[in-house]
mmCIF file with all atom_site columns, C-alpha atoms and ligand atoms in Angstrom:
data_model
loop_
_atom_site.group_PDB
_atom_site.id
_atom_site.type_symbol
_atom_site.label_atom_id
_atom_site.label_alt_id
_atom_site.label_comp_id
_atom_site.label_asym_id
_atom_site.label_entity_id
_atom_site.label_seq_id
_atom_site.pdbx_PDB_ins_code
_atom_site.Cartn_x
_atom_site.Cartn_y
_atom_site.Cartn_z
_atom_site.occupancy
_atom_site.B_iso_or_equiv
_atom_site.pdbx_formal_charge
_atom_site.auth_seq_id
_atom_site.auth_comp_id
_atom_site.auth_asym_id
_atom_site.auth_atom_id
_atom_site.pdbx_PDB_model_num
ATOM   1   C CA  . MET A 1 1   ? 0.000   0.000  0.000   1.00 0.00 ? 1   MET A CA  1
ATOM   2   C CA  . LYS A 1 2   ? 1.358   3.412  -1.010  1.00 0.00 ? 2   LYS A CA  1
ATOM   3   C CA  . ARG A 1 3   ? 2.340   5.730  1.828   1.00 0.00 ? 3   ARG A CA  1
ATOM   4   C CA  . ILE A 1 4   ? 0.409   9.027  1.855   1.00 0.00 ? 4   ILE A CA  1
ATOM   5   C CA  . ASN A 1 5   ? 2.078   12.227 3.046   1.00 0.00 ? 5   ASN A CA  1
ATOM   6   C CA  . LEU A 1 6   ? -0.178  15.033 4.234   1.00 0.00 ? 6   LEU A CA  1
ATOM   7   C CA  . LEU A 1 7   ? 0.963   18.553 5.071   1.00 0.00 ? 7   LEU A CA  1
ATOM   8   C CA  . GLY A 1 8   ? -0.730  20.866 7.561   1.00 0.00 ? 8   GLY A CA  1
ATOM   9   C CA  . ILE A 1 9   ? -0.420  24.642 7.297   1.00 0.00 ? 9   ILE A CA  1
ATOM   10  C CA  . SER A 1 10  ? -1.508  26.871 10.180  1.00 0.00 ? 10  SER A CA  1
ATOM   11  C CA  . GLY A 1 11  ? -2.392  30.466 9.355   1.00 0.00 ? 11  GLY A CA  1
ATOM   12  C CA  . SER A 1 12  ? -1.348  31.546 12.843  1.00 0.00 ? 12  SER A CA  1
ATOM   13  C CA  . LEU A 1 13  ? 2.224   32.002 14.044  1.00 0.00 ? 13  LEU A CA  1
ATOM   14  C CA  . ARG A 1 14  ? 1.189   32.256 17.724  1.00 0.00 ? 14  ARG A CA  1
ATOM   15  C CA  . THR A 1 15  ? 2.868   29.745 20.044  1.00 0.00 ? 15  THR A CA  1
ATOM   16  C CA  . GLU A 1 16  ? -0.439  28.761 21.658  1.00 0.00 ? 16  GLU A CA  1
ATOM   17  C CA  . SER A 1 17  ? -2.429  29.042 18.417  1.00 0.00 ? 17  SER A CA  1
ATOM   18  C CA  . THR A 1 18  ? -5.810  27.326 18.504  1.00 0.00 ? 18  THR A CA  1
ATOM   19  C CA  . ASN A 1 19  ? -5.523  26.752 14.736  1.00 0.00 ? 19  ASN A CA  1
ATOM   20  C CA  . THR A 1 20  ? -2.224  24.901 15.187  1.00 0.00 ? 20  THR A CA  1
ATOM   21  C CA  . ILE A 1 21  ? -3.730  22.901 18.077  1.00 0.00 ? 21  ILE A CA  1
ATOM   22  C CA  . ILE A 1 22  ? -6.647  21.887 15.832  1.00 0.00 ? 22  ILE A CA  1
ATOM   23  C CA  . LEU A 1 23  ? -4.199  20.726 13.150  1.00 0.00 ? 23  LEU A CA  1
ATOM   24  C CA  . ARG A 1 24  ? -2.223  18.762 15.763  1.00 0.00 ? 24  ARG A CA  1
ATOM   25  C CA  . ALA A 1 25  ? -5.412  16.834 16.596  1.00 0.00 ? 25  ALA A CA  1
ATOM   26  C CA  . VAL A 1 26  ? -5.272  15.331 13.089  1.00 0.00 ? 26  VAL A CA  1
ATOM   27  C CA  . GLU A 1 27  ? -2.191  13.322 14.119  1.00 0.00 ? 27  GLU A CA  1
ATOM   28  C CA  . SER A 1 28  ? -4.335  11.031 16.296  1.00 0.00 ? 28  SER A CA  1
ATOM   29  C CA  . LEU A 1 29  ? -6.972  10.533 13.559  1.00 0.00 ? 29  LEU A CA  1
ATOM   30  C CA  . LEU A 1 30  ? -4.679  9.193  10.836  1.00 0.00 ? 30  LEU A CA  1
ATOM   31  C CA  . PRO A 1 31  ? -5.200  5.784  9.237   1.00 0.00 ? 31  PRO A CA  1
ATOM   32  C CA  . GLU A 1 32  ? -2.245  3.449  8.648   1.00 0.00 ? 32  GLU A CA  1
ATOM   33  C CA  . ASN A 1 33  ? 0.294   4.381  5.985   1.00 0.00 ? 33  ASN A CA  1
ATOM   34  C CA  . THR A 1 34  ? -0.489  8.082  6.328   1.00 0.00 ? 34  THR A CA  1
ATOM   35  C CA  . SER A 1 35  ? 1.828   10.709 7.757   1.00 0.00 ? 35  SER A CA  1
ATOM   36  C CA  . PHE A 1 36  ? 0.917   14.263 8.710   1.00 0.00 ? 36  PHE A CA  1
ATOM   37  C CA  . GLN A 1 37  ? 3.452   17.046 9.227   1.00 0.00 ? 37  GLN A CA  1
ATOM   38  C CA  . ILE A 1 38  ? 2.687   20.625 10.139  1.00 0.00 ? 38  ILE A CA  1
ATOM   39  C CA  . PHE A 1 39  ? 4.805   23.050 8.108   1.00 0.00 ? 39  PHE A CA  1
ATOM   40  C CA  . GLN A 1 40  ? 7.245   25.035 10.230  1.00 0.00 ? 40  GLN A CA  1
ATOM   41  C CA  . GLY A 1 41  ? 8.598   28.186 8.641   1.00 0.00 ? 41  GLY A CA  1
ATOM   42  C CA  . LEU A 1 42  ? 5.786   30.396 7.407   1.00 0.00 ? 42  LEU A CA  1
ATOM   43  C CA  . ASP A 1 43  ? 7.527   33.189 9.344   1.00 0.00 ? 43  ASP A CA  1
ATOM   44  C CA  . GLU A 1 44  ? 10.707  32.671 7.243   1.00 0.00 ? 44  GLU A CA  1
ATOM   45  C CA  . ILE A 1 45  ? 8.902   33.592 4.006   1.00 0.00 ? 45  ILE A CA  1
ATOM   46  C CA  . PRO A 1 46  ? 9.688   37.150 2.872   1.00 0.00 ? 46  PRO A CA  1
ATOM   47  C CA  . HIS A 1 47  ? 7.187   39.478 1.222   1.00 0.00 ? 47  HIS A CA  1
ATOM   48  C CA  . PHE A 1 48  ? 6.271   38.274 -2.243  1.00 0.00 ? 48  PHE A CA  1
ATOM   49  C CA  . ILE A 1 49  ? 7.943   40.098 -5.134  1.00 0.00 ? 49  ILE A CA  1
ATOM   50  C CA  . PRO A 1 50  ? 7.000   38.805 -8.595  1.00 0.00 ? 50  PRO A CA  1
ATOM   51  C CA  . GLY A 1 51  ? 9.975   37.790 -10.715 1.00 0.00 ? 51  GLY A CA  1
ATOM   52  C CA  . VAL A 1 52  ? 12.650  37.499 -8.020  1.00 0.00 ? 52  VAL A CA  1
ATOM   53  C CA  . GLU A 1 53  ? 14.464  34.206 -7.366  1.00 0.00 ? 53  GLU A CA  1
ATOM   54  C CA  . ASP A 1 54  ? 12.890  32.163 -4.569  1.00 0.00 ? 54  ASP A CA  1
ATOM   55  C CA  . PRO A 1 55  ? 14.510  33.008 -1.211  1.00 0.00 ? 55  PRO A CA  1
ATOM   56  C CA  . HIS A 1 56  ? 15.475  30.092 1.083   1.00 0.00 ? 56  HIS A CA  1
ATOM   57  C CA  . GLY A 1 57  ? 12.220  30.187 3.084   1.00 0.00 ? 57  GLY A CA  1
ATOM   58  C CA  . VAL A 1 58  ? 10.176  29.962 -0.110  1.00 0.00 ? 58  VAL A CA  1
ATOM   59  C CA  . VAL A 1 59  ? 12.232  27.038 -1.449  1.00 0.00 ? 59  VAL A CA  1
ATOM   60  C CA  . LYS A 1 60  ? 11.578  25.233 1.854   1.00 0.00 ? 60  LYS A CA  1
ATOM   61  C CA  . PHE A 1 61  ? 7.834   25.944 1.581   1.00 0.00 ? 61  PHE A CA  1
ATOM   62  C CA  . LYS A 1 62  ? 7.581   24.835 -2.052  1.00 0.00 ? 62  LYS A CA  1
ATOM   63  C CA  . THR A 1 63  ? 9.570   21.647 -1.355  1.00 0.00 ? 63  THR A CA  1
ATOM   64  C CA  . ALA A 1 64  ? 7.164   20.722 1.456   1.00 0.00 ? 64  ALA A CA  1
ATOM   65  C CA  . LEU A 1 65  ? 4.184   21.392 -0.844  1.00 0.00 ? 65  LEU A CA  1
ATOM   66  C CA  . ARG A 1 66  ? 5.619   19.278 -3.675  1.00 0.00 ? 66  ARG A CA  1
ATOM   67  C CA  . GLN A 1 67  ? 6.282   16.357 -1.316  1.00 0.00 ? 67  GLN A CA  1
ATOM   68  C CA  . ALA A 1 68  ? 2.706   16.416 0.030   1.00 0.00 ? 68  ALA A CA  1
ATOM   69  C CA  . ASP A 1 69  ? -0.046  14.287 -1.514  1.00 0.00 ? 69  ASP A CA  1
ATOM   70  C CA  . GLY A 1 70  ? -2.678  16.450 0.192   1.00 0.00 ? 70  GLY A CA  1
ATOM   71  C CA  . ILE A 1 71  ? -2.760  19.622 2.268   1.00 0.00 ? 71  ILE A CA  1
ATOM   72  C CA  . MET A 1 72  ? -4.899  20.764 5.199   1.00 0.00 ? 72  MET A CA  1
ATOM   73  C CA  . ILE A 1 73  ? -4.943  24.482 6.002   1.00 0.00 ? 73  ILE A CA  1
ATOM   74  C CA  . CYS A 1 74  ? -6.362  25.788 9.284   1.00 0.00 ? 74  CYS A CA  1
ATOM   75  C CA  . THR A 1 75  ? -6.446  29.547 9.658   1.00 0.00 ? 75  THR A CA  1
ATOM   76  C CA  . PRO A 1 76  ? -7.759  32.333 11.856  1.00 0.00 ? 76  PRO A CA  1
ATOM   77  C CA  . GLU A 1 77  ? -9.536  35.377 10.436  1.00 0.00 ? 77  GLU A CA  1
ATOM   78  C CA  . TYR A 1 78  ? -7.825  38.753 10.768  1.00 0.00 ? 78  TYR A CA  1
ATOM   79  C CA  . ALA A 1 79  ? -9.893  41.863 9.991   1.00 0.00 ? 79  ALA A CA  1
ATOM   80  C CA  . PHE A 1 80  ? -12.436 39.784 8.021   1.00 0.00 ? 80  PHE A CA  1
ATOM   81  C CA  . GLY A 1 81  ? -9.711  38.237 5.833   1.00 0.00 ? 81  GLY A CA  1
ATOM   82  C CA  . VAL A 1 82  ? -6.940  35.649 5.541   1.00 0.00 ? 82  VAL A CA  1
ATOM   83  C CA  . PRO A 1 83  ? -3.885  36.519 7.696   1.00 0.00 ? 83  PRO A CA  1
ATOM   84  C CA  . GLY A 1 84  ? -1.296  38.309 5.533   1.00 0.00 ? 84  GLY A CA  1
ATOM   85  C CA  . THR A 1 85  ? 1.379   35.740 6.416   1.00 0.00 ? 85  THR A CA  1
ATOM   86  C CA  . LEU A 1 86  ? -0.641  32.900 4.901   1.00 0.00 ? 86  LEU A CA  1
ATOM   87  C CA  . LYS A 1 87  ? -1.818  34.865 1.851   1.00 0.00 ? 87  LYS A CA  1
ATOM   88  C CA  . ASN A 1 88  ? 1.758   35.991 1.210   1.00 0.00 ? 88  ASN A CA  1
ATOM   89  C CA  . ALA A 1 89  ? 2.976   32.374 1.281   1.00 0.00 ? 89  ALA A CA  1
ATOM   90  C CA  . LEU A 1 90  ? 0.222   31.317 -1.140  1.00 0.00 ? 90  LEU A CA  1
ATOM   91  C CA  . ASP A 1 91  ? 1.054   34.200 -3.504  1.00 0.00 ? 91  ASP A CA  1
ATOM   92  C CA  . TRP A 1 92  ? 4.614   32.840 -3.965  1.00 0.00 ? 92  TRP A CA  1
ATOM   93  C CA  . THR A 1 93  ? 3.126   29.683 -5.556  1.00 0.00 ? 93  THR A CA  1
ATOM   94  C CA  . VAL A 1 94  ? 0.874   31.355 -8.160  1.00 0.00 ? 94  VAL A CA  1
ATOM   95  C CA  . ALA A 1 95  ? 3.433   31.293 -10.984 1.00 0.00 ? 95  ALA A CA  1
ATOM   96  C CA  . THR A 1 96  ? 5.071   27.961 -10.104 1.00 0.00 ? 96  THR A CA  1
ATOM   97  C CA  . GLY A 1 97  ? 1.884   25.974 -9.402  1.00 0.00 ? 97  GLY A CA  1
ATOM   98  C CA  . GLU A 1 98  ? 2.733   23.901 -6.309  1.00 0.00 ? 98  GLU A CA  1
ATOM   99  C CA  . PHE A 1 99  ? -0.974  23.871 -5.352  1.00 0.00 ? 99  PHE A CA  1
ATOM   100 C CA  . ASN A 1 100 ? -2.168  23.076 -8.859  1.00 0.00 ? 100 ASN A CA  1
ATOM   101 C CA  . GLU A 1 101 ? -4.171  19.791 -8.894  1.00 0.00 ? 101 GLU A CA  1
ATOM   102 C CA  . LYS A 1 102 ? -3.341  19.259 -5.200  1.00 0.00 ? 102 LYS A CA  1
ATOM   103 C CA  . PRO A 1 103 ? -6.165  18.016 -2.929  1.00 0.00 ? 103 PRO A CA  1
ATOM   104 C CA  . VAL A 1 104 ? -6.734  20.582 -0.158  1.00 0.00 ? 104 VAL A CA  1
ATOM   105 C CA  . SER A 1 105 ? -8.944  20.834 2.909   1.00 0.00 ? 105 SER A CA  1
ATOM   106 C CA  . ALA A 1 106 ? -9.611  24.420 4.079   1.00 0.00 ? 106 ALA A CA  1
ATOM   107 C CA  . ILE A 1 107 ? -10.549 25.141 7.701   1.00 0.00 ? 107 ILE A CA  1
ATOM   108 C CA  . SER A 1 108 ? -11.061 28.372 9.613   1.00 0.00 ? 108 SER A CA  1
ATOM   109 C CA  . ALA A 1 109 ? -11.316 28.597 13.384  1.00 0.00 ? 109 ALA A CA  1
ATOM   110 C CA  . SER A 1 110 ? -12.314 31.619 15.429  1.00 0.00 ? 110 SER A CA  1
ATOM   111 C CA  . PRO A 1 111 ? -13.341 32.377 19.018  1.00 0.00 ? 111 PRO A CA  1
ATOM   112 C CA  . LEU A 1 112 ? -16.341 34.199 17.521  1.00 0.00 ? 112 LEU A CA  1
ATOM   113 C CA  . HIS A 1 113 ? -19.620 32.512 16.560  1.00 0.00 ? 113 HIS A CA  1
ATOM   114 C CA  . THR A 1 114 ? -18.912 33.270 12.879  1.00 0.00 ? 114 THR A CA  1
ATOM   115 C CA  . GLY A 1 115 ? -16.071 30.714 12.819  1.00 0.00 ? 115 GLY A CA  1
ATOM   116 C CA  . GLY A 1 116 ? -13.931 32.951 10.613  1.00 0.00 ? 116 GLY A CA  1
ATOM   117 C CA  . ASP A 1 117 ? -16.308 32.392 7.699   1.00 0.00 ? 117 ASP A CA  1
ATOM   118 C CA  . LYS A 1 118 ? -15.121 35.475 5.782   1.00 0.00 ? 118 LYS A CA  1
ATOM   119 C CA  . ALA A 1 119 ? -11.496 34.332 5.922   1.00 0.00 ? 119 ALA A CA  1
ATOM   120 C CA  . LEU A 1 120 ? -12.613 30.868 4.808   1.00 0.00 ? 120 LEU A CA  1
ATOM   121 C CA  . ALA A 1 121 ? -14.559 32.293 1.853   1.00 0.00 ? 121 ALA A CA  1
ATOM   122 C CA  . SER A 1 122 ? -11.541 34.369 0.843   1.00 0.00 ? 122 SER A CA  1
ATOM   123 C CA  . LEU A 1 123 ? -9.175  31.414 1.258   1.00 0.00 ? 123 LEU A CA  1
ATOM   124 C CA  . LEU A 1 124 ? -11.426 29.248 -0.925  1.00 0.00 ? 124 LEU A CA  1
ATOM   125 C CA  . LEU A 1 125 ? -11.314 31.874 -3.694  1.00 0.00 ? 125 LEU A CA  1
ATOM   126 C CA  . THR A 1 126 ? -7.519  31.886 -3.556  1.00 0.00 ? 126 THR A CA  1
ATOM   127 C CA  . LEU A 1 127 ? -7.401  28.078 -3.549  1.00 0.00 ? 127 LEU A CA  1
ATOM   128 C CA  . THR A 1 128 ? -9.611  28.089 -6.648  1.00 0.00 ? 128 THR A CA  1
ATOM   129 C CA  . ALA A 1 129 ? -7.230  30.531 -8.341  1.00 0.00 ? 129 ALA A CA  1
ATOM   130 C CA  . LEU A 1 130 ? -4.360  28.176 -7.452  1.00 0.00 ? 130 LEU A CA  1
ATOM   131 C CA  . GLY A 1 131 ? -6.090  25.202 -9.113  1.00 0.00 ? 131 GLY A CA  1
ATOM   132 C CA  . THR A 1 132 ? -6.508  23.021 -6.020  1.00 0.00 ? 132 THR A CA  1
ATOM   133 C CA  . VAL A 1 133 ? -8.660  19.879 -6.016  1.00 0.00 ? 133 VAL A CA  1
ATOM   134 C CA  . ARG A 1 134 ? -11.651 20.187 -3.677  1.00 0.00 ? 134 ARG A CA  1
ATOM   135 C CA  . ASN A 1 135 ? -15.294 19.166 -3.436  1.00 0.00 ? 135 ASN A CA  1
ATOM   136 C CA  . GLU A 1 136 ? -18.332 20.439 -1.494  1.00 0.00 ? 136 GLU A CA  1
ATOM   137 C CA  . ASN A 1 137 ? -16.999 18.747 1.689   1.00 0.00 ? 137 ASN A CA  1
ATOM   138 C CA  . SER A 1 138 ? -13.514 20.260 1.569   1.00 0.00 ? 138 SER A CA  1
ATOM   139 C CA  . ALA A 1 139 ? -14.237 23.240 3.831   1.00 0.00 ? 139 ALA A CA  1
ATOM   140 C CA  . LEU A 1 140 ? -15.043 23.642 7.516   1.00 0.00 ? 140 LEU A CA  1
ATOM   141 C CA  . SER A 1 141 ? -15.445 26.656 9.780   1.00 0.00 ? 141 SER A CA  1
ATOM   142 C CA  . ILE A 1 142 ? -15.075 26.133 13.511  1.00 0.00 ? 142 ILE A CA  1
ATOM   143 C CA  . PRO A 1 143 ? -16.827 28.712 15.738  1.00 0.00 ? 143 PRO A CA  1
ATOM   144 C CA  . ASP A 1 144 ? -16.177 29.333 19.471  1.00 0.00 ? 144 ASP A CA  1
ATOM   145 C CA  . SER A 1 145 ? -12.726 27.782 19.069  1.00 0.00 ? 145 SER A CA  1
ATOM   146 C CA  . LYS A 1 146 ? -11.438 28.856 22.499  1.00 0.00 ? 146 LYS A CA  1
ATOM   147 C CA  . HIS A 1 147 ? -14.105 26.693 24.202  1.00 0.00 ? 147 HIS A CA  1
ATOM   148 C CA  . LYS A 1 148 ? -13.149 23.658 22.153  1.00 0.00 ? 148 LYS A CA  1
ATOM   149 C CA  . VAL A 1 149 ? -9.509  23.578 23.173  1.00 0.00 ? 149 VAL A CA  1
ATOM   150 C CA  . GLU A 1 150 ? -8.258  22.751 26.697  1.00 0.00 ? 150 GLU A CA  1
ATOM   151 C CA  . ILE A 1 151 ? -4.632  22.683 27.885  1.00 0.00 ? 151 ILE A CA  1
ATOM   152 C CA  . GLY A 1 152 ? -3.248  22.612 24.369  1.00 0.00 ? 152 GLY A CA  1
ATOM   153 C CA  . SER A 1 153 ? -5.561  19.915 22.971  1.00 0.00 ? 153 SER A CA  1
ATOM   154 C CA  . LEU A 1 154 ? -8.737  19.852 20.919  1.00 0.00 ? 154 LEU A CA  1
ATOM   155 C CA  . THR A 1 155 ? -11.329 18.300 23.259  1.00 0.00 ? 155 THR A CA  1
ATOM   156 C CA  . ASP A 1 156 ? -14.702 19.085 21.650  1.00 0.00 ? 156 ASP A CA  1
ATOM   157 C CA  . LYS A 1 157 ? -16.100 15.773 20.363  1.00 0.00 ? 157 LYS A CA  1
ATOM   158 C CA  . LEU A 1 158 ? -18.232 17.282 17.574  1.00 0.00 ? 158 LEU A CA  1
ATOM   159 C CA  . THR A 1 159 ? -15.256 19.267 16.234  1.00 0.00 ? 159 THR A CA  1
ATOM   160 C CA  . ILE A 1 160 ? -13.053 16.151 16.366  1.00 0.00 ? 160 ILE A CA  1
ATOM   161 C CA  . SER A 1 161 ? -15.642 14.233 14.320  1.00 0.00 ? 161 SER A CA  1
ATOM   162 C CA  . LEU A 1 162 ? -15.899 17.102 11.799  1.00 0.00 ? 162 LEU A CA  1
ATOM   163 C CA  . LEU A 1 163 ? -12.114 17.138 11.558  1.00 0.00 ? 163 LEU A CA  1
ATOM   164 C CA  . GLN A 1 164 ? -12.136 13.389 10.955  1.00 0.00 ? 164 GLN A CA  1
ATOM   165 C CA  . LYS A 1 165 ? -14.606 13.971 8.085   1.00 0.00 ? 165 LYS A CA  1
ATOM   166 C CA  . GLN A 1 166 ? -12.280 16.600 6.598   1.00 0.00 ? 166 GLN A CA  1
ATOM   167 C CA  . LEU A 1 167 ? -9.385  14.159 6.833   1.00 0.00 ? 167 LEU A CA  1
ATOM   168 C CA  . ASP A 1 168 ? -11.377 11.270 5.316   1.00 0.00 ? 168 ASP A CA  1
ATOM   169 C CA  . ASN A 1 169 ? -12.578 13.465 2.467   1.00 0.00 ? 169 ASN A CA  1
ATOM   170 C CA  . LEU A 1 170 ? -9.045  14.750 1.818   1.00 0.00 ? 170 LEU A CA  1
ATOM   171 C CA  . LEU A 1 171 ? -7.692  11.187 1.732   1.00 0.00 ? 171 LEU A CA  1
ATOM   172 C CA  . ASP A 1 172 ? -10.505 10.195 -0.610  1.00 0.00 ? 172 ASP A CA  1
ATOM   173 C CA  . LEU A 1 173 ? -9.556  13.024 -2.993  1.00 0.00 ? 173 LEU A CA  1
ATOM   174 C CA  . VAL A 1 174 ? -5.884  11.980 -2.752  1.00 0.00 ? 174 VAL A CA  1
ATOM   175 C CA  . GLY A 1 175 ? -6.872  8.378  -3.566  1.00 0.00 ? 175 GLY A CA  1
ATOM   176 C CA  . ARG A 1 176 ? -8.837  9.424  -6.646  1.00 0.00 ? 176 ARG A CA  1
ATOM   177 C CA  . HIS A 1 177 ? -6.067  11.638 -7.937  1.00 0.00 ? 177 HIS A CA  1
HETATM 178 C C1  . FMN B 2 .   ? -5.409  41.714 14.447  1.00 0.00 ? 201 FMN B C1  1
HETATM 179 C C2  . FMN B 2 .   ? -6.512  40.735 14.722  1.00 0.00 ? 201 FMN B C2  1
HETATM 180 C C3  . FMN B 2 .   ? -7.675  40.780 13.976  1.00 0.00 ? 201 FMN B C3  1
HETATM 181 C C4  . FMN B 2 .   ? -8.690  39.854 14.202  1.00 0.00 ? 201 FMN B C4  1
HETATM 182 N N1  . FMN B 2 .   ? -9.801  39.890 13.417  1.00 0.00 ? 201 FMN B N1  1
HETATM 183 C C5  . FMN B 2 .   ? -10.725 38.912 13.545  1.00 0.00 ? 201 FMN B C5  1
HETATM 184 C C6  . FMN B 2 .   ? -11.816 38.828 12.633  1.00 0.00 ? 201 FMN B C6  1
HETATM 185 O O1  . FMN B 2 .   ? -11.980 39.616 11.711  1.00 0.00 ? 201 FMN B O1  1
HETATM 186 N N2  . FMN B 2 .   ? -12.682 37.791 12.774  1.00 0.00 ? 201 FMN B N2  1
HETATM 187 C C7  . FMN B 2 .   ? -12.536 36.848 13.767  1.00 0.00 ? 201 FMN B C7  1
HETATM 188 O O2  . FMN B 2 .   ? -13.331 35.930 13.831  1.00 0.00 ? 201 FMN B O2  1
HETATM 189 N N3  . FMN B 2 .   ? -11.525 36.920 14.660  1.00 0.00 ? 201 FMN B N3  1
HETATM 190 C C8  . FMN B 2 .   ? -10.620 37.926 14.570  1.00 0.00 ? 201 FMN B C8  1
HETATM 191 N N4  . FMN B 2 .   ? -9.569  37.979 15.443  1.00 0.00 ? 201 FMN B N4  1
HETATM 192 C C9  . FMN B 2 .   ? -9.510  37.034 16.549  1.00 0.00 ? 201 FMN B C9  1
HETATM 193 C C10 . FMN B 2 .   ? -8.809  35.755 16.143  1.00 0.00 ? 201 FMN B C10 1
HETATM 194 O O3  . FMN B 2 .   ? -9.769  34.911 15.519  1.00 0.00 ? 201 FMN B O3  1
HETATM 195 C C11 . FMN B 2 .   ? -8.264  35.072 17.394  1.00 0.00 ? 201 FMN B C11 1
HETATM 196 O O4  . FMN B 2 .   ? -7.220  35.846 17.920  1.00 0.00 ? 201 FMN B O4  1
HETATM 197 C C12 . FMN B 2 .   ? -7.823  33.656 17.119  1.00 0.00 ? 201 FMN B C12 1
HETATM 198 O O5  . FMN B 2 .   ? -7.677  32.959 18.327  1.00 0.00 ? 201 FMN B O5  1
HETATM 199 C C13 . FMN B 2 .   ? -6.510  33.602 16.417  1.00 0.00 ? 201 FMN B C13 1
HETATM 200 O O6  . FMN B 2 .   ? -6.187  32.270 16.111  1.00 0.00 ? 201 FMN B O6  1
HETATM 201 P P1  . FMN B 2 .   ? -5.011  31.510 16.836  1.00 0.00 ? 201 FMN B P1  1
HETATM 202 O O7  . FMN B 2 .   ? -5.464  31.154 18.241  1.00 0.00 ? 201 FMN B O7  1
HETATM 203 O O8  . FMN B 2 .   ? -4.803  30.284 16.003  1.00 0.00 ? 201 FMN B O8  1
HETATM 204 O O9  . FMN B 2 .   ? -3.801  32.408 16.860  1.00 0.00 ? 201 FMN B O9  1
HETATM 205 C C14 . FMN B 2 .   ? -8.556  38.894 15.229  1.00 0.00 ? 201 FMN B C14 1
HETATM 206 C C15 . FMN B 2 .   ? -7.377  38.875 15.994  1.00 0.00 ? 201 FMN B C15 1
HETATM 207 C C16 . FMN B 2 .   ? -6.369  39.768 15.739  1.00 0.00 ? 201 FMN B C16 1
HETATM 208 C C17 . FMN B 2 .   ? -5.092  39.688 16.556  1.00 0.00 ? 201 FMN B C17 1
#
């Protein structure tokens, strides 16, 4: 059976980020022959300038993307949008196509009841522009995130089951591709 490599990308650089904690919960939901690594280094990616040679941090990001069979992004919403750090990283890949035809699951998590839905909608538009593979089950917004995380772990059972569905759907898309 072929080994499947999944990559997680958190849109938050905070040490105690709820979005990163949600991604970490995926590690305990994985089936056999599947690995899941959370990308470290979004903060090493400089501002995007079209036409310049990829700086080291961008090479590292693109290598991780190319090695992944599927990608799960979990992001907060800042000022009704995608955090600049994450959008900047995605912009570096527009011309080189690392996300093109790549199965992606898109998740937003927010302490508000809206679940970061505006950031999620914006992220989905960008992921469409990048040519990612998704279906109607490839997106999830998680409201009231602070109440679903305790001492660094995702504890809310409903959210864990929704995360499992995201993972299963992502793996299904990877399998079909
Ligand atoms: C500058 C800033 C802007 C924010 N804007 C929004 C917003 O528009 N919508 C929202 O739901 N939460 C907003 N928040 C709250 C974040 O959702 C909250 O800080 C969240 O926990 C961040 O995710 P993290 O725990 O993964 O770092 C904002 C937070 C900051 C610091």
